[in-house]
Amino acid sequence: QVQLAESGGGLVQAGGSLTLSCAASGSIFSIYSMGWSRQPPGKRRDLVAAITSAGRTNYADSVKGRFTISRDNAKNTVYLQMNSLKPEDTAVYYCYRNTNGIINWGKGTLVTVSS
């Protein structure tokens, strides 16, 4: 059973940057697609960014050009670099692993962007 542990959330002013990390334990990390989703207060959880085992990336339109997802297979870790943060980026950010459509979630880390 994989365990995913997010870190790096916090409070930041609009225009600032944060980097989230997600450390995975368990099975071979490099063969899985990984990603980040977020859930703003009172709203549904939506995809933010994803990265395949081959390193192909995909982003939500709302974060394109501002967020970058990357992975370090040697460290079993996936990252989300977030720049030019906006108040509407405030949410709990969840790391996930996609195993042929089966999703494992981390517990989330809160990002708050003040205006």
Backbone as a chain_set.jsonl record, in Angstrom:
{"seq": "QVQLAESGGGLVQAGGSLTLSCAASGSIFSIYSMGWSRQPPGKRRDLVAAITSAGRTNYADSVKGRFTISRDNAKNTVYLQMNSLKPEDTAVYYCYRNTNGIINWGKGTLVTVSS", "coords": {"N": [[0.841, -1.176, 0.0], [0.679, 2.117, -0.98], [2.005, 5.065, 0.483], [1.516, 8.487, 0.706], [2.971, 11.568, 1.313], [2.48, 14.855, 1.753], [4.112, 18.058, 1.758], [5.137, 21.448, 2.496], [3.18, 23.366, 2.24], [1.516, 26.467, 3.198], [1.259, 29.904, 4.309], [1.169, 32.57, 2.072], [1.865, 35.628, 0.382], [-0.019, 37.22, -2.217], [1.283, 36.882, -5.476], [3.561, 35.68, -4.643], [5.654, 32.72, -4.119], [5.602, 29.146, -3.773], [6.792, 25.875, -3.023], [5.602, 22.692, -3.274], [5.988, 19.423, -1.943], [5.873, 15.894, -2.411], [6.284, 12.951, -0.947], [6.672, 9.576, -1.647], [6.019, 6.33, -0.477], [6.529, 2.781, -0.478], [5.599, 0.952, -3.307], [7.431, 0.644, -6.465], [8.364, 3.722, -7.514], [8.885, 5.04, -9.949], [7.389, 4.038, -12.057], [4.849, 4.959, -12.078], [2.175, 7.247, -12.845], [1.879, 10.482, -11.529], [0.418, 13.147, -9.583], [-1.103, 16.35, -8.808], [-3.891, 17.591, -7.109], [-6.409, 19.995, -6.143], [-8.464, 21.434, -3.574], [-10.497, 23.974, -3.092], [-11.94, 25.964, -0.391], [-15.158, 24.82, 0.314], [-15.592, 23.928, -2.241], [-15.302, 21.657, -5.086], [-12.864, 19.006, -5.574], [-10.255, 19.441, -7.842], [-8.214, 18.699, -10.721], [-4.852, 19.79, -10.807], [-2.204, 19.475, -11.805], [-0.353, 17.011, -13.622], [1.929, 14.271, -14.057], [3.474, 11.943, -16.125], [4.983, 8.613, -16.06], [6.912, 8.805, -17.966], [7.515, 11.414, -17.948], [5.88, 13.259, -19.181], [3.781, 16.091, -19.029], [0.815, 17.676, -17.714], [-1.511, 20.301, -17.352], [-3.927, 22.179, -15.494], [-5.895, 24.728, -16.998], [-6.008, 27.048, -15.503], [-3.634, 27.263, -14.129], [-1.549, 27.107, -15.877], [1.615, 28.086, -17.052], [2.257, 29.212, -14.647], [2.538, 27.281, -12.654], [4.631, 24.431, -12.07], [5.113, 21.052, -12.501], [7.126, 18.39, -11.36], [9.326, 15.543, -11.088], [11.341, 13.441, -9.029], [12.703, 10.577, -9.398], [14.648, 9.141, -8.078], [14.406, 9.986, -5.515], [11.869, 9.32, -4.908], [9.858, 11.273, -5.111], [7.531, 13.833, -5.885], [7.072, 17.095, -7.149], [5.6, 20.375, -6.848], [5.989, 23.327, -8.168], [5.014, 26.513, -7.493], [4.316, 29.578, -8.768], [3.762, 33.15, -8.909], [1.44, 33.357, -7.305], [-2.075, 33.464, -6.616], [-4.93, 34.782, -4.823], [-7.08, 33.093, -5.406], [-5.882, 30.665, -5.656], [-5.853, 29.545, -3.229], [-6.266, 26.7, -1.292], [-6.683, 23.256, -0.245], [-4.097, 21.181, -1.079], [-3.628, 18.196, -2.751], [-1.65, 15.36, -3.174], [-1.405, 12.733, -5.571], [-1.356, 9.286, -6.684], [-1.588, 7.552, -9.678], [-2.661, 4.553, -10.646], [-3.241, 2.863, -13.222], [-5.796, 4.008, -13.364], [-6.664, 3.675, -10.782], [-6.72, 5.556, -7.936], [-4.589, 6.772, -5.484], [-4.497, 8.765, -2.632], [-2.826, 11.475, -0.955], [-2.824, 13.079, 2.307], [-3.065, 15.764, 2.142], [-2.113, 19.263, 1.938], [-2.294, 22.536, 3.184], [-2.612, 25.482, 1.37], [-2.508, 28.893, 1.563], [-3.266, 31.914, 0.148], [-2.785, 35.223, 0.515], [-4.322, 38.383, -0.092]], "CA": [[0.0, 0.0, 0.0], [1.492, 3.322, -1.078], [1.723, 6.19, 1.366], [1.917, 9.752, 0.106], [3.068, 12.593, 2.352], [2.716, 16.185, 1.206], [4.684, 19.083, 2.622], [5.478, 22.695, 1.821], [2.104, 24.341, 2.246], [1.644, 27.562, 4.153], [0.667, 31.201, 3.995], [2.022, 33.371, 1.205], [1.187, 36.79, -0.203], [-0.26, 37.168, -3.656], [2.494, 37.14, -6.239], [4.67, 34.911, -4.102], [5.902, 31.363, -4.611], [5.74, 28.024, -2.85], [7.045, 24.58, -3.643], [5.054, 21.55, -2.555], [6.655, 18.141, -2.16], [5.098, 14.704, -2.066], [7.156, 11.791, -0.839], [5.909, 8.334, -1.763], [6.643, 5.104, 0.011], [5.877, 1.581, -1.005], [5.972, 0.345, -4.574], [8.375, 1.327, -7.345], [7.796, 5.041, -7.786], [9.123, 5.562, -11.293], [6.502, 3.502, -13.087], [3.492, 5.487, -11.903], [1.817, 8.636, -13.058], [1.646, 11.196, -10.283], [-0.191, 14.438, -9.834], [-1.623, 17.207, -7.737], [-5.217, 18.18, -7.21], [-6.664, 20.928, -5.046], [-9.856, 21.632, -3.199], [-10.738, 25.238, -2.381], [-12.991, 25.869, 0.619], [-16.524, 24.73, -0.159], [-15.671, 23.555, -3.662], [-14.897, 20.291, -5.381], [-11.457, 18.78, -5.834], [-9.969, 19.459, -9.275], [-6.841, 18.463, -11.128], [-3.969, 20.933, -10.996], [-1.112, 19.09, -12.699], [-0.037, 15.585, -13.609], [3.159, 13.91, -14.754], [3.518, 10.503, -16.364], [6.267, 7.98, -15.766], [7.853, 9.258, -18.992], [7.79, 12.826, -17.735], [4.937, 14.155, -19.852], [3.029, 16.865, -18.044], [-0.493, 18.213, -18.073], [-1.877, 21.322, -16.372], [-5.189, 22.89, -15.592], [-5.722, 26.018, -17.67], [-5.88, 28.129, -14.522], [-2.284, 27.327, -13.557], [-0.546, 27.036, -16.941], [2.542, 29.198, -17.067], [2.589, 29.635, -13.278], [2.892, 26.093, -11.872], [5.439, 23.419, -12.746], [5.202, 19.766, -11.822], [8.328, 17.637, -11.695], [9.507, 14.369, -10.246], [12.686, 12.921, -8.83], [12.456, 9.155, -9.138], [15.64, 8.647, -7.126], [13.943, 10.378, -4.177], [10.444, 8.961, -4.787], [9.2, 12.529, -4.756], [6.993, 14.7, -6.927], [7.064, 18.488, -6.697], [4.767, 21.354, -7.539], [6.502, 24.687, -8.014], [3.908, 27.436, -7.73], [4.755, 30.969, -8.857], [2.726, 34.157, -9.176], [0.241, 32.844, -6.651], [-3.235, 34.335, -6.534], [-5.835, 34.366, -3.746], [-7.922, 31.98, -5.848], [-5.127, 29.41, -5.548], [-6.032, 29.045, -1.868], [-6.913, 25.383, -1.314], [-5.9, 22.109, 0.227], [-3.477, 20.537, -2.225], [-3.474, 16.764, -2.542], [-0.838, 14.563, -4.087], [-2.02, 11.435, -5.845], [-0.721, 8.341, -7.586], [-2.549, 6.948, -10.589], [-2.266, 3.206, -11.051], [-4.242, 2.376, -14.18], [-7.097, 4.538, -13.002], [-6.871, 3.595, -9.336], [-6.078, 6.746, -7.379], [-4.227, 6.841, -4.077], [-4.382, 10.166, -2.245], [-2.219, 11.89, 0.287], [-3.752, 13.718, 3.238], [-3.207, 17.151, 1.741], [-1.414, 20.358, 2.606], [-3.057, 23.757, 2.96], [-1.962, 26.665, 0.814], [-3.342, 30.078, 1.709], [-2.679, 33.063, -0.534], [-3.428, 36.446, 0.982], [-4.321, 39.466, -1.094]], "C": [[0.887, 1.241, 0.0], [1.06, 4.316, -0.014], [2.308, 7.439, 0.74], [1.877, 10.828, 1.177], [3.432, 13.922, 1.72], [3.354, 17.087, 2.254], [4.907, 20.34, 1.797], [4.369, 23.718, 1.759], [2.348, 25.431, 3.274], [0.937, 28.797, 3.667], [1.653, 32.013, 3.172], [1.209, 34.533, 0.662], [0.993, 36.581, -1.699], [0.994, 37.605, -4.406], [3.688, 36.333, -5.786], [4.733, 33.503, -4.678], [5.957, 30.377, -3.459], [6.085, 26.797, -3.661], [6.496, 23.485, -2.739], [5.846, 20.3, -2.912], [5.726, 17.015, -1.754], [6.037, 13.505, -2.105], [6.31, 10.523, -0.811], [6.702, 7.166, -1.208], [5.96, 3.917, -0.65], [6.459, 1.138, -2.333], [6.937, 1.206, -5.393], [7.756, 2.624, -7.85], [7.809, 5.381, -9.259], [8.106, 5.102, -12.328], [5.104, 4.108, -13.035], [3.358, 6.93, -12.358], [1.465, 9.249, -11.712], [0.995, 12.539, -10.587], [-0.594, 15.168, -8.581], [-3.033, 17.648, -8.1], [-5.389, 19.154, -6.061], [-8.147, 21.088, -4.806], [-9.981, 22.935, -2.432], [-11.856, 25.065, -1.358], [-14.381, 25.834, -0.001], [-16.69, 24.322, -1.612], [-15.173, 22.135, -3.867], [-13.382, 20.225, -5.61], [-11.235, 18.67, -7.338], [-8.486, 19.225, -9.535], [-6.088, 19.78, -11.278], [-2.9, 20.592, -12.03], [-0.854, 17.602, -12.542], [1.238, 15.348, -14.403], [3.195, 12.393, -14.902], [4.88, 9.943, -15.982], [7.334, 8.415, -16.761], [8.169, 10.748, -18.882], [6.89, 13.784, -18.497], [4.044, 14.815, -18.809], [1.719, 17.392, -18.621], [-0.906, 19.168, -16.961], [-3.307, 21.792, -16.579], [-4.931, 24.255, -16.218], [-5.436, 27.138, -16.68], [-4.476, 28.274, -13.96], [-1.187, 27.27, -14.615], [0.313, 28.297, -16.957], [2.952, 29.679, -15.694], [3.089, 28.456, -12.433], [3.716, 25.137, -12.734], [5.485, 22.153, -11.902], [6.463, 19.055, -12.292], [8.439, 16.442, -10.751], [10.974, 13.998, -10.175], [12.526, 11.462, -8.43], [13.449, 8.577, -8.132], [15.215, 8.937, -5.687], [12.483, 9.994, -3.933], [9.588, 10.173, -4.441], [8.706, 13.255, -6.004], [6.824, 16.091, -6.33], [6.03, 19.3, -7.479], [5.321, 22.733, -7.197], [5.386, 25.644, -8.41], [4.42, 28.866, -7.665], [3.557, 31.879, -9.129], [1.393, 33.731, -8.552], [-0.824, 33.911, -6.511], [-4.117, 33.889, -5.369], [-6.717, 33.178, -4.144], [-7.183, 30.641, -5.905], [-5.234, 28.811, -4.142], [-6.839, 27.753, -1.886], [-6.083, 24.402, -0.5], [-5.397, 21.386, -1.017], [-3.169, 19.075, -1.873], [-2.581, 16.163, -3.623], [-1.578, 13.261, -4.365], [-1.127, 10.589, -6.745], [-1.802, 7.656, -8.391], [-2.008, 5.603, -11.057], [-3.37, 2.64, -11.919], [-5.659, 2.766, -13.754], [-7.448, 4.413, -11.534], [-6.046, 4.698, -8.688], [-5.824, 6.553, -5.889], [-3.938, 8.296, -3.732], [-3.52, 10.335, -1.003], [-3.247, 12.597, 1.149], [-3.927, 15.199, 2.972], [-2.375, 18.12, 2.556], [-2.094, 21.656, 2.213], [-2.154, 24.866, 2.436], [-2.942, 27.825, 0.921], [-2.61, 31.251, 1.088], [-3.456, 34.304, -0.125], [-3.303, 37.544, -0.061], [-3.673, 40.718, -0.551]], "O": [[1.743, 1.401, 0.871], [-0.117, 4.391, 0.341], [3.456, 7.446, 0.298], [0.872, 10.985, 1.871], [4.54, 14.103, 1.216], [3.167, 16.91, 3.457], [4.872, 20.309, 0.567], [4.583, 24.83, 1.276], [3.252, 25.34, 4.105], [0.125, 28.754, 2.743], [2.825, 32.132, 3.528], [-0.007, 34.425, 0.502], [1.748, 35.859, -2.349], [1.669, 38.562, -4.025], [4.716, 36.301, -6.463], [3.983, 33.141, -5.585], [6.309, 30.722, -2.33], [5.723, 26.685, -4.832], [6.887, 23.373, -1.578], [6.312, 20.144, -4.041], [4.895, 17.171, -0.859], [6.518, 13.106, -3.166], [5.352, 10.417, -0.044], [7.903, 7.039, -1.444], [4.927, 4.063, -1.303], [7.671, 0.968, -2.464], [7.216, 2.352, -5.042], [6.735, 2.606, -8.537], [6.847, 5.953, -9.771], [7.979, 5.728, -13.38], [4.264, 3.791, -13.876], [4.296, 7.722, -12.268], [0.834, 8.613, -10.868], [1.024, 13.007, -11.726], [-0.449, 14.677, -7.461], [-3.32, 18.022, -9.237], [-4.608, 19.142, -5.11], [-8.971, 20.905, -5.703], [-9.618, 23.005, -1.258], [-12.637, 24.118, -1.45], [-14.741, 26.731, -0.764], [-17.795, 24.362, -2.153], [-14.684, 21.494, -2.938], [-12.719, 21.243, -5.811], [-11.923, 17.917, -8.027], [-7.63, 19.51, -8.697], [-6.618, 20.756, -11.809], [-2.71, 21.32, -13.005], [-1.097, 17.013, -11.489], [1.583, 16.118, -15.3], [2.978, 11.654, -13.941], [5.802, 10.68, -15.631], [8.523, 8.398, -16.444], [8.99, 11.275, -19.632], [7.108, 14.995, -18.467], [3.613, 14.186, -17.842], [1.549, 17.529, -19.833], [-0.686, 18.894, -15.781], [-3.822, 21.798, -17.697], [-3.883, 24.863, -15.999], [-4.698, 28.073, -16.993], [-4.154, 29.306, -13.371], [-0.008, 27.375, -14.279], [-0.193, 29.417, -16.886], [3.89, 30.468, -15.569], [3.97, 28.628, -11.59], [3.529, 25.044, -13.948], [5.855, 22.189, -10.728], [6.822, 19.111, -13.468], [7.731, 16.355, -9.748], [11.741, 14.205, -11.116], [12.251, 11.149, -7.272], [13.128, 7.63, -7.415], [15.609, 8.231, -4.759], [11.924, 10.303, -2.881], [8.706, 10.103, -3.585], [9.377, 13.284, -7.035], [6.477, 16.243, -5.159], [5.65, 18.96, -8.599], [5.143, 23.236, -6.087], [4.877, 25.588, -9.53], [4.902, 29.311, -6.624], [2.486, 31.422, -9.528], [0.353, 33.751, -9.211], [-0.532, 35.091, -6.316], [-4.055, 32.727, -4.967], [-7.058, 32.35, -3.298], [-7.791, 29.604, -6.172], [-4.76, 27.701, -3.899], [-7.946, 27.706, -2.422], [-4.945, 24.68, -0.121], [-6.179, 21.025, -1.896], [-2.547, 18.771, -0.855], [-2.743, 16.427, -4.814], [-2.29, 12.746, -3.503], [-0.267, 11.1, -7.463], [-2.818, 7.229, -7.843], [-1.013, 5.538, -11.779], [-4.312, 2.02, -11.427], [-6.584, 1.955, -13.786], [-8.437, 4.993, -11.086], [-4.83, 4.768, -8.868], [-6.733, 6.213, -5.131], [-3.216, 8.979, -4.459], [-3.483, 9.475, -0.124], [-4.413, 12.704, 0.769], [-4.838, 15.826, 3.514], [-1.987, 17.847, 3.692], [-2.432, 21.858, 1.047], [-1.088, 25.145, 2.984], [-4.068, 27.747, 0.429], [-1.473, 31.55, 1.452], [-4.652, 34.413, -0.395], [-2.324, 37.624, -0.803], [-3.586, 41.724, -1.256]]}, "num_chains": 1, "name": "protein.A"}
